[in-house]
């Protein structure tokens, strides 16, 4: 199957065609290339011109690399090339040509466009077991190039474990999810996926204001796998929406059963929404709506956490408005790590701002200068948050010294191991009943 | 028809003796002379100390198409566009592709310009290169026609 826009192989067919290669894979090299900040190119020039850029680049690849075995468009601005029988010098030459030809200026609709690329390479020296592992390895090298801010990165043995893990996990996750996609409940009953809940304490009252729902995957063979590992894969293979829907429904259902008394209302449930889920407005609004209806949870007990690691677009603002109209709360997660300034943040109708854990980490550490800087940062950010009528939350609080720092800075809501690690469903009930008895 | 012109500089990938370079540059000109009249493109080319400077003039569509062909040419690399602008009158109306010269020593400080992000510097260089090419062609008119 070919990509409609460019006529190149799609990601799926690139894998399929690569698997058909009969010759010795030790003579194959895979090169993956990503147009840097392609989303910005698209946003700046419009989708139509963005598409023309992709078409032109695909043409350049086809015309420039006559001896390549396979060329695929893996997604948006990502392309893959598979070469056979090249010596190291020949491969290096081809990679430099790739960079050179793609970065040459484009003249389209009166615009001169100059692209930048990052490239990941895996060659025959890496001795990987199969071709699809090689493609993943090249993608790992590409991520390495991007995170180390270099143009070209060659896969090496240090990255090998990561690549194998990513490959195995993708397969395992794909199997788990495709087998059970139609009845995702089975996955839940077999408890492969489960939620844990970490309290967000209101230190003024000594009672949890909310619990954050955190997804875990208990793989039958590999044990507990961190969401940082499997969520990117779930997004890549297109099952994040399914998984996200399950998390929301499960979290709301659980929170609906939490105890309360005349003095304290049951805590809110805080659920993370991935940038990908947020992109499909109709789907996320429907998911939240039905999770609330099914569970009977009052809308104002649901808080949605969205990350700050994406640029705030008009679409995003509209989506957040639509979610707020359902009656739930919205928090910005990991604030201080992403793109947005507080001024920009003010364009989003959010209620809470969760400071990234890096803010609190150096409080009480050995580096006094860093501690002073962090403290000033916390105070400055909290006073600005206050100007915008937002509520700050600090996560990652582990010591009483850090807690005092928060109290002194006027922060009431804190989360971290100092109060509790993430708890399973039963432990949450116990935790709440204990707090209610004491109060 | 609305006219535009584009000026760029690039690093030559032609290696060998002066004779080899002359031969290859002649080939470029021959192909331009053959193809450009049909698409209404005019322009000028200078080879200067390992660099190419080229100006091409024509309609938006013709320039878009020709510029892409030029991009795919392996005889040069490190291409930096100096300007792409509307044009009232052609500077090189009489030439499908005039040769402004083949010079051993670089006429401009082109190394500093390649990949430069300084827009003013690039625009000024673009204007100066167009006028230099124009001047060179006038000087050598008998030789290059």
Coordinates of C-alpha atoms in Angstrom, one line a residue:
Chain A
X1 CA 0.0 0.0 0.0
X2 CA 1.3 3.4 -0.8
X3 CA 0.9 6.8 0.8
X4 CA -1.8 8.7 -1.1
X5 CA 0.0 12.0 -1.0
X6 CA 3.5 10.9 -2.1
X7 CA 3.2 7.5 -3.7
X8 CA 5.8 6.2 -1.2
X9 CA 5.3 3.2 1.0
X10 CA 3.3 3.7 4.2
X11 CA 4.8 2.8 7.5
X12 CA 3.0 -0.5 7.6
X13 CA 3.9 -1.4 4.0
X14 CA 7.6 -0.3 4.6
X15 CA 7.7 -2.9 7.4
X16 CA 6.0 -5.5 5.2
X17 CA 8.2 -5.0 2.2
X18 CA 11.3 -4.9 4.4
X19 CA 10.4 -8.3 5.9
X20 CA 10.2 -9.7 2.4
X21 CA 13.8 -9.0 1.7
X22 CA 15.4 -12.3 1.2
X23 CA 19.1 -11.3 1.0
X24 CA 21.3 -11.2 4.1
X25 CA 20.0 -8.5 6.4
X26 CA 23.5 -8.0 7.6
X27 CA 24.1 -6.2 4.3
X28 CA 21.1 -3.8 4.9
X29 CA 21.2 -0.3 6.3
X30 CA 18.2 1.7 7.4
X31 CA 18.2 5.5 7.4
X32 CA 15.3 7.4 9.0
X33 CA 14.9 11.1 8.5
X34 CA 12.6 13.6 10.2
X35 CA 11.9 17.1 9.0
X36 CA 12.5 19.2 12.1
X37 CA 9.6 21.1 13.4
X38 CA 7.4 20.0 10.5
X39 CA 4.3 20.9 12.5
X40 CA 5.5 24.5 12.6
X41 CA 6.1 24.5 8.9
X42 CA 2.5 23.2 8.4
X43 CA 1.1 25.7 10.9
X44 CA 3.0 28.6 9.4
X45 CA 2.3 27.9 5.7
X46 CA -1.0 26.1 5.9
X47 CA -1.8 22.5 5.3
X48 CA -2.0 22.8 1.5
X49 CA 1.5 24.2 1.2
X50 CA 2.7 21.8 3.9
X51 CA 1.4 18.9 1.7
X52 CA 3.3 20.4 -1.3
X53 CA 6.5 20.4 0.7
X54 CA 6.0 16.7 1.5
X55 CA 5.3 15.9 -2.1
X56 CA 8.4 17.8 -3.3
X57 CA 10.6 16.1 -0.7
X58 CA 9.3 12.7 -1.7
X59 CA 10.1 13.6 -5.4
X60 CA 13.6 14.6 -4.4
X61 CA 14.1 11.3 -2.6
X62 CA 12.9 9.3 -5.5
X63 CA 15.0 11.2 -8.0
X64 CA 18.1 11.4 -5.9
X65 CA 18.3 7.8 -4.5
X66 CA 18.0 5.6 -7.6
X67 CA 19.7 2.6 -6.0
X68 CA 17.7 2.6 -2.7
X69 CA 15.8 -0.6 -2.1
X70 CA 12.8 1.0 -0.2
X71 CA 11.6 4.5 0.5
X72 CA 8.7 5.1 2.9
X73 CA 6.8 7.9 4.4
X74 CA 6.5 6.8 8.0
X75 CA 4.3 9.7 9.2
X76 CA 3.9 13.5 8.8
X77 CA 7.5 14.6 7.9
X78 CA 9.2 11.3 8.7
X79 CA 10.8 9.2 5.9
X80 CA 12.7 6.0 5.8
X81 CA 15.2 4.5 3.3
X82 CA 16.5 1.0 3.2
X83 CA 19.8 0.4 1.4
X84 CA 21.4 -2.9 0.5
X85 CA 25.0 -3.8 0.0
X86 CA 26.6 -0.5 0.8
X87 CA 30.1 -0.1 2.3
X88 CA 30.4 2.2 5.4
X89 CA 31.9 4.9 3.1
X90 CA 29.1 4.5 0.6
X91 CA 26.5 4.7 3.3
X92 CA 28.0 7.8 4.8
X93 CA 28.1 9.4 1.3
X94 CA 24.4 8.6 0.9
X95 CA 23.5 10.0 4.3
X96 CA 25.3 13.3 3.5
X97 CA 23.5 13.5 0.1
X98 CA 20.2 12.9 1.9
X99 CA 20.8 15.7 4.3
X100 CA 22.1 18.0 1.5
X101 CA 19.2 17.4 -1.0
X102 CA 16.4 17.7 1.6
X103 CA 17.9 20.8 3.1
X104 CA 18.2 22.5 -0.3
X105 CA 15.8 25.4 -0.6
X106 CA 12.3 24.8 -2.0
X107 CA 10.5 27.5 -4.0
X108 CA 6.8 26.9 -3.6
X109 CA 3.9 29.4 -4.1
X110 CA 6.3 32.4 -3.9
X111 CA 7.8 31.1 -0.7
X112 CA 11.5 30.1 -0.3
X113 CA 11.4 27.3 2.3
X114 CA 14.5 25.8 3.8
X115 CA 14.0 22.7 5.9
X116 CA 16.2 21.2 8.6
X117 CA 16.4 17.5 9.1
X118 CA 17.5 15.0 11.8
X119 CA 18.7 11.6 10.7
X120 CA 19.0 8.2 12.5
X121 CA 21.1 5.4 11.0
X122 CA 21.5 1.7 11.6
X123 CA 24.1 -0.1 9.5
X124 CA 25.2 -3.7 9.1
X125 CA 27.7 -3.4 11.9
X126 CA 25.0 -3.4 14.5
X127 CA 24.2 -7.1 13.9
X128 CA 20.5 -6.9 14.8
X129 CA 18.4 -10.0 14.5
X130 CA 15.8 -8.9 12.0
X131 CA 14.8 -6.1 9.7
X132 CA 12.0 -4.7 11.8
X133 CA 14.3 -4.5 14.8
X134 CA 16.6 -2.5 12.5
X135 CA 13.9 0.0 11.6
X136 CA 13.1 0.5 15.3
X137 CA 16.9 0.9 16.0
X138 CA 17.1 3.6 13.3
X139 CA 14.2 5.3 14.9
X140 CA 15.9 5.1 18.3
X141 CA 19.0 6.7 16.7
X142 CA 16.8 9.4 15.2
X143 CA 15.4 10.2 18.7
X144 CA 18.9 10.3 20.0
X145 CA 19.9 12.8 17.3
X146 CA 16.9 15.0 18.1
X147 CA 17.5 14.9 21.9
X148 CA 21.2 15.5 21.6
X149 CA 20.6 18.2 19.0
X150 CA 22.8 16.7 16.4
X151 CA 22.0 16.3 12.7
X152 CA 23.0 12.6 12.3
X153 CA 23.1 9.9 14.9
X154 CA 24.4 6.3 14.3
X155 CA 22.8 3.6 16.3
X156 CA 25.3 2.0 18.8
X157 CA 25.3 -0.8 21.3
X158 CA 24.4 1.5 24.1
X159 CA 21.1 2.2 22.3
X160 CA 20.6 -1.4 21.5
X161 CA 18.8 -2.4 24.7
X162 CA 16.4 0.5 24.4
X163 CA 15.7 -0.4 20.8
X164 CA 15.1 -4.1 21.6
X165 CA 12.8 -3.1 24.4
X166 CA 10.9 -0.7 22.3
X167 CA 10.5 -3.3 19.6
X168 CA 9.4 -6.0 22.0
X169 CA 7.1 -3.7 23.8
X170 CA 5.5 -2.5 20.6
X171 CA 4.8 -6.1 19.6
X172 CA 3.6 -7.0 23.1
X173 CA 1.4 -4.0 23.4
X174 CA 0.0 -4.5 19.9
X175 CA -0.7 -8.2 20.7
X176 CA -2.3 -7.3 24.1
X177 CA -4.4 -4.6 22.6
X178 CA -5.4 -6.1 19.3
X179 CA -6.3 -9.4 20.9
X180 CA -8.4 -7.6 23.4
X181 CA -9.3 -4.4 21.7
X182 CA -12.9 -5.5 21.1
X183 CA -13.3 -6.5 24.7
X184 CA -10.9 -4.2 26.5
X185 CA -12.6 -5.3 29.7
X186 CA -10.8 -8.6 29.5
X187 CA -7.5 -6.8 29.7
X188 CA -8.9 -5.1 32.8
X189 CA -10.1 -8.3 34.4
X190 CA -6.8 -10.0 33.7
X191 CA -5.4 -6.8 35.4
X192 CA -2.8 -6.2 32.8
X193 CA -3.7 -2.5 32.9
X194 CA -4.6 -1.0 36.2
X195 CA -4.8 2.3 37.9
X196 CA -3.1 3.6 41.0
X197 CA -4.0 6.8 42.8
X198 CA -1.8 9.4 44.4
X199 CA -3.3 11.9 46.8
X200 CA -3.0 15.7 46.1
X201 CA -3.2 17.0 49.7
X202 CA -4.8 20.2 50.8
X203 CA -2.3 21.0 53.6
X204 CA -4.5 23.5 55.2
X205 CA -7.1 20.8 56.0
X206 CA -4.8 17.8 56.0
X207 CA -7.2 16.1 53.7
X208 CA -6.8 15.1 50.0
X209 CA -8.3 17.6 47.6
X210 CA -7.9 15.0 44.8
X211 CA -6.2 11.8 43.7
X212 CA -4.3 11.6 40.5
X213 CA -5.1 8.5 38.5
X214 CA -1.9 6.9 37.2
X215 CA -1.9 4.1 34.6
X216 CA 0.3 1.0 35.0
X217 CA 0.8 -2.0 32.8
X218 CA 1.6 -5.3 34.4
X219 CA 2.9 -7.3 31.5
X220 CA 2.6 -11.1 32.0
X221 CA 6.3 -11.6 31.3
X222 CA 8.0 -8.3 31.7
X223 CA 6.3 -7.1 34.9
X224 CA 5.3 -3.6 35.7
X225 CA 6.1 -1.3 32.8
X226 CA 6.2 2.5 33.2
X227 CA 3.8 4.6 31.2
X228 CA 6.8 6.7 30.0
X229 CA 7.8 3.6 28.1
X230 CA 4.4 2.3 26.8
X231 CA 2.4 5.5 26.2
X232 CA 4.6 6.7 23.3
X233 CA 4.2 3.3 21.7
X234 CA 0.4 3.3 22.3
X235 CA 0.3 6.7 20.6
X236 CA 2.4 5.5 17.7
X237 CA 0.3 2.5 17.0
X238 CA -2.9 4.4 17.4
X239 CA -4.4 2.8 20.5
X240 CA -4.0 5.7 22.9
X241 CA -7.6 6.8 22.4
X242 CA -8.8 3.4 23.4
X243 CA -6.5 3.2 26.4
X244 CA -7.3 6.8 27.4
X245 CA -11.0 6.1 27.2
X246 CA -10.6 3.1 29.5
X247 CA -8.6 5.2 32.0
X248 CA -11.2 7.9 32.2
X249 CA -14.1 5.5 32.6
X250 CA -12.2 3.4 35.2
X251 CA -11.1 6.5 37.2
X252 CA -14.5 8.1 37.2
X253 CA -16.1 4.8 38.3
X254 CA -13.6 4.4 41.1
X255 CA -14.0 8.0 42.4
X256 CA -17.8 7.7 42.4
X257 CA -17.4 5.2 45.3
X258 CA -15.1 7.3 47.5
X259 CA -16.4 8.0 51.0
X260 CA -17.2 11.5 52.4
X261 CA -18.8 13.0 55.5
X262 CA -20.6 16.1 56.5
X263 CA -17.3 18.1 56.8
X264 CA -15.4 16.8 53.8
X265 CA -16.7 16.2 50.3
X266 CA -15.1 13.2 48.5
X267 CA -11.9 14.2 46.7
X268 CA -11.8 15.0 43.0
X269 CA -10.2 12.5 40.6
X270 CA -7.5 13.9 38.4
X271 CA -7.0 12.2 35.0
X272 CA -4.2 12.8 32.5
X273 CA -5.2 13.5 28.9
X274 CA -2.6 13.0 26.3
X275 CA -1.9 15.6 23.6
X276 CA -3.1 13.1 21.0
X277 CA -6.4 12.6 22.8
X278 CA -6.8 16.4 23.0
X279 CA -6.4 16.7 19.2
X280 CA -9.7 14.9 18.5
X281 CA -12.1 17.3 20.1
X282 CA -15.3 15.4 19.3
X283 CA -13.9 12.2 20.7
X284 CA -12.5 13.5 23.9
X285 CA -15.6 15.5 24.7
X286 CA -17.7 12.4 24.1
X287 CA -15.4 10.2 26.2
X288 CA -15.5 12.6 29.2
X289 CA -19.3 13.0 28.9
X290 CA -20.0 9.3 28.8
X291 CA -17.5 8.5 31.6
X292 CA -19.4 10.9 33.8
X293 CA -22.8 9.6 32.8
X294 CA -21.8 5.9 33.2
X295 CA -20.2 6.4 36.6
X296 CA -22.6 8.9 38.0
X297 CA -19.7 11.1 39.1
X298 CA -20.5 14.8 39.6
X299 CA -18.7 16.7 36.8
X300 CA -17.1 19.1 39.3
X301 CA -15.3 16.1 40.9
X302 CA -13.4 15.4 37.7
X303 CA -10.2 17.3 36.9
X304 CA -8.4 16.8 33.6
X305 CA -4.7 17.3 33.5
X306 CA -3.2 18.4 30.2
X307 CA 0.5 18.7 29.6
X308 CA 2.2 21.9 28.7
X309 CA 4.6 20.2 26.3
X310 CA 2.7 21.4 23.3
X311 CA 2.1 24.8 21.8
X312 CA -1.2 26.4 22.6
X313 CA -3.2 26.5 19.4
X314 CA -6.6 28.0 18.7
X315 CA -8.0 24.4 18.4
X316 CA -6.6 23.5 21.8
X317 CA -8.2 26.5 23.4
X318 CA -11.6 25.6 21.8
X319 CA -11.2 22.0 23.0
X320 CA -10.5 23.1 26.6
X321 CA -13.5 25.4 26.5
X322 CA -15.7 22.5 25.3
X323 CA -14.4 20.3 28.2
X324 CA -15.0 23.0 30.7
X325 CA -18.6 23.4 29.5
X326 CA -19.2 19.8 30.7
X327 CA -18.5 21.1 34.2
X328 CA -15.1 19.6 35.0
X329 CA -11.9 21.3 36.1
X330 CA -8.8 21.6 34.0
X331 CA -5.2 21.6 35.2
X332 CA -1.9 22.3 33.3
X333 CA 0.6 19.6 34.1
X334 CA 4.4 19.8 34.3
X335 CA 4.3 23.6 34.1
X336 CA 7.7 25.1 33.5
X337 CA 9.1 22.4 31.2
X338 CA 7.3 23.2 27.9
X339 CA 6.7 26.0 25.6
X340 CA 4.1 28.2 27.2
X341 CA 4.7 31.3 29.3
X342 CA 2.2 32.2 32.0
X343 CA 0.8 34.9 29.7
X344 CA 0.1 32.4 27.0
X345 CA -1.3 30.0 29.6
X346 CA -3.8 32.7 30.5
X347 CA -5.5 32.2 27.1
X348 CA -6.5 28.7 28.2
X349 CA -9.5 28.5 30.5
X350 CA -7.6 26.3 33.1
X351 CA -8.2 26.3 36.9
X352 CA -5.0 24.7 38.2
X353 CA -1.3 24.9 37.4
X354 CA 0.9 22.0 38.4
X355 CA 4.5 23.0 38.8
X356 CA 6.9 20.6 37.3
X357 CA 8.7 18.4 39.9
X358 CA 12.1 19.9 38.9
X359 CA 11.1 23.1 40.8
X360 CA 10.9 21.4 44.2
X361 CA 13.7 18.9 43.6
X362 CA 16.6 21.1 44.5
X363 CA 14.9 22.4 47.7
X364 CA 16.9 20.9 50.6
X365 CA 19.6 19.6 48.2
X366 CA 23.3 20.2 48.7
X367 CA 23.6 23.0 46.2
X368 CA 22.6 26.1 48.1
X369 CA 22.8 28.4 45.1
X370 CA 20.5 26.2 43.1
X371 CA 18.1 26.0 46.1
X372 CA 17.9 29.7 46.3
X373 CA 17.2 30.0 42.6
X374 CA 14.5 27.4 42.8
X375 CA 12.9 29.1 45.8
X376 CA 12.8 32.4 44.0
X377 CA 11.4 30.7 40.9
X378 CA 8.6 29.0 43.0
X379 CA 7.8 32.3 44.7
X380 CA 7.7 34.2 41.4
X381 CA 5.6 31.6 39.6
X382 CA 3.2 31.3 42.5
X383 CA 2.7 35.1 42.6
X384 CA 2.0 35.2 38.9
X385 CA -0.3 32.2 39.1
X386 CA -2.2 34.2 41.7
X387 CA -2.5 37.2 39.5
X388 CA -4.3 35.0 36.9
X389 CA -6.6 33.5 39.6
X390 CA -5.2 30.1 39.1
X391 CA -4.5 27.5 41.9
X392 CA -0.9 26.2 42.1
X393 CA -0.1 22.6 42.8
X394 CA 3.4 21.3 43.6
X395 CA 4.3 17.8 42.9
X396 CA 7.3 15.7 43.9
X397 CA 7.3 16.8 47.6
X398 CA 9.3 14.2 49.5
X399 CA 10.6 15.9 52.7
X400 CA 9.1 18.0 55.5
X401 CA 11.6 20.8 54.5
X402 CA 10.1 20.9 51.0
X403 CA 6.6 20.9 52.5
X404 CA 7.5 23.9 54.7
X405 CA 8.8 25.7 51.6
X406 CA 5.5 25.2 49.9
X407 CA 3.5 26.4 53.0
X408 CA 5.7 29.5 53.2
X409 CA 5.2 30.2 49.6
X410 CA 1.4 30.1 50.1
X411 CA 0.8 26.8 48.3
X412 CA -2.0 24.7 49.7
X413 CA -2.1 21.8 47.3
X414 CA 0.9 19.4 47.3
X415 CA 1.5 15.9 46.0
X416 CA 4.4 13.5 46.6
X417 CA 5.9 10.7 48.5
X418 CA 6.0 12.7 51.7
X419 CA 2.3 12.1 52.0
X420 CA 1.8 8.9 50.1
X421 CA 3.0 6.9 47.2
X422 CA 0.4 6.0 44.6
X423 CA -2.2 3.6 46.2
X424 CA -4.3 0.9 44.8
X425 CA -8.1 1.0 44.9
X426 CA -8.5 -0.6 48.3
X427 CA -5.7 1.4 49.9
X428 CA -7.4 4.6 48.7
X429 CA -10.6 3.7 50.5
X430 CA -8.6 2.9 53.7
X431 CA -6.6 6.2 53.4
X432 CA -9.8 8.2 53.1
X433 CA -11.6 6.4 55.9
X434 CA -8.6 7.0 58.2
X435 CA -8.5 10.7 57.3
X436 CA -12.2 11.0 57.9
X437 CA -12.0 9.3 61.3
X438 CA -9.1 11.5 62.5
X439 CA -10.8 14.7 61.4
Chain B
X1 CA 2.4 37.9 -17.0
X2 CA 3.8 38.7 -13.5
X3 CA 7.6 38.5 -13.5
X4 CA 9.9 37.4 -10.7
X5 CA 13.5 36.9 -10.3
X6 CA 15.5 34.6 -7.9
X7 CA 19.2 35.0 -7.1
X8 CA 21.2 32.3 -5.3
X9 CA 24.8 31.4 -4.6
X10 CA 26.1 27.8 -4.2
X11 CA 29.3 25.9 -3.9
X12 CA 30.6 24.2 -7.0
X13 CA 31.0 20.4 -6.9
X14 CA 32.9 20.4 -10.2
X15 CA 36.4 19.3 -9.6
X16 CA 39.4 19.2 -12.0
X17 CA 41.4 21.6 -14.2
X18 CA 40.2 25.0 -15.4
X19 CA 39.5 23.3 -18.6
X20 CA 37.2 20.7 -16.9
X21 CA 35.3 23.5 -15.1
X22 CA 34.9 25.5 -18.4
X23 CA 33.6 22.4 -20.1
X24 CA 31.0 21.7 -17.4
X25 CA 29.9 25.3 -17.2
X26 CA 29.4 25.3 -21.0
X27 CA 27.2 22.3 -20.7
X28 CA 25.1 24.0 -18.1
X29 CA 24.7 27.0 -20.4
X30 CA 23.9 24.9 -23.5
X31 CA 21.2 23.1 -21.7
X32 CA 19.8 26.4 -20.4
X33 CA 19.9 27.9 -23.9
X34 CA 18.0 24.9 -25.2
X35 CA 15.3 24.7 -22.5
X36 CA 14.8 28.3 -21.2
X37 CA 13.3 30.0 -24.3
X38 CA 10.3 27.7 -24.3
X39 CA 9.4 28.5 -20.7
X40 CA 10.2 32.2 -21.0
X41 CA 13.2 32.2 -18.6
X42 CA 16.2 34.5 -18.9
X43 CA 19.1 35.0 -16.6
X44 CA 22.9 35.0 -15.9
X45 CA 25.5 32.7 -14.4
X46 CA 28.9 33.5 -12.9
X47 CA 31.4 30.9 -11.8
X48 CA 33.7 32.6 -9.3
X49 CA 36.4 30.9 -7.4
X50 CA 34.5 27.6 -6.7
X51 CA 31.1 29.3 -6.3
X52 CA 28.2 29.8 -8.6
X53 CA 26.1 32.9 -8.6
X54 CA 23.0 32.7 -10.7
X55 CA 20.0 34.9 -11.4
X56 CA 16.9 33.6 -13.2
X57 CA 13.9 35.6 -14.3
X58 CA 10.5 34.5 -15.5
X59 CA 7.0 33.6 -14.4
X60 CA 6.2 32.2 -10.9
X61 CA 5.4 28.7 -12.4
X62 CA 8.5 28.6 -14.6
X63 CA 10.8 29.6 -11.8
X64 CA 9.3 27.1 -9.4
X65 CA 9.8 24.3 -11.9
X66 CA 13.3 25.4 -13.0
X67 CA 14.5 26.1 -9.5
X68 CA 13.6 22.6 -8.4
X69 CA 15.6 21.1 -11.4
X70 CA 18.5 23.3 -10.3
X71 CA 18.2 21.9 -6.8
X72 CA 18.5 18.4 -8.0
X73 CA 21.7 19.1 -9.8
X74 CA 24.7 17.4 -8.2
X75 CA 27.2 19.8 -9.7
X76 CA 26.7 22.2 -6.8
X77 CA 25.7 22.2 -3.1
X78 CA 25.2 24.5 -0.1
X79 CA 22.6 26.6 -2.0
X80 CA 21.6 29.9 -0.4
X81 CA 18.8 32.0 -1.9
X82 CA 19.6 35.7 -1.8
X83 CA 16.2 36.9 -2.9
X84 CA 13.0 35.9 -4.7
X85 CA 11.2 39.1 -5.7
X86 CA 8.7 40.5 -8.2
X87 CA 10.4 42.2 -11.2
X88 CA 9.2 44.9 -13.5
X89 CA 11.7 44.7 -16.3
X90 CA 14.0 41.9 -16.9
X91 CA 17.7 42.6 -16.3
X92 CA 18.9 39.9 -18.7
X93 CA 16.1 40.1 -21.3
X94 CA 18.4 39.2 -24.2
X95 CA 19.8 36.1 -22.6
X96 CA 18.4 32.7 -22.1
X97 CA 21.4 32.3 -19.8
X98 CA 24.2 34.8 -20.0
X99 CA 27.7 33.8 -18.8
X100 CA 29.0 36.6 -16.7
X101 CA 32.4 34.9 -16.4
X102 CA 34.5 32.0 -15.2
X103 CA 36.9 33.4 -12.6
X104 CA 39.6 31.7 -10.7
X105 CA 39.4 33.9 -7.6
X106 CA 36.2 34.5 -5.8
X107 CA 34.8 38.0 -6.5
X108 CA 32.7 38.1 -3.4
X109 CA 33.1 36.9 0.2
X110 CA 30.7 34.1 -0.5
X111 CA 31.8 31.8 2.3
X112 CA 30.4 34.1 4.9
X113 CA 27.1 34.3 3.0
X114 CA 26.4 30.6 2.6
X115 CA 23.8 29.6 5.1
X116 CA 23.7 33.1 6.6
X117 CA 20.6 34.0 8.6
X118 CA 21.2 37.7 8.3
X119 CA 18.4 38.8 6.0
X120 CA 19.6 42.3 5.4
X121 CA 23.1 41.0 4.6
X122 CA 21.6 38.5 2.2
X123 CA 19.3 40.9 0.5
X124 CA 22.1 43.5 0.0
X125 CA 24.4 40.7 -1.4
X126 CA 21.6 39.6 -3.7
X127 CA 21.2 43.2 -5.1
X128 CA 24.9 43.6 -5.4
X129 CA 25.4 40.3 -7.2
X130 CA 22.6 41.0 -9.7
X131 CA 24.2 44.4 -10.5
X132 CA 27.6 42.9 -10.8
X133 CA 26.4 40.2 -13.1
X134 CA 24.7 42.9 -15.2
X135 CA 27.8 44.9 -15.3
X136 CA 30.0 42.0 -16.2
X137 CA 27.7 41.0 -19.0
X138 CA 27.8 44.5 -20.4
X139 CA 31.6 44.5 -20.3
X140 CA 31.9 41.2 -22.0
X141 CA 28.9 41.4 -24.3
X142 CA 30.8 40.5 -27.4
X143 CA 32.3 37.5 -25.7
X144 CA 29.3 36.0 -24.2
X145 CA 26.5 36.6 -26.7

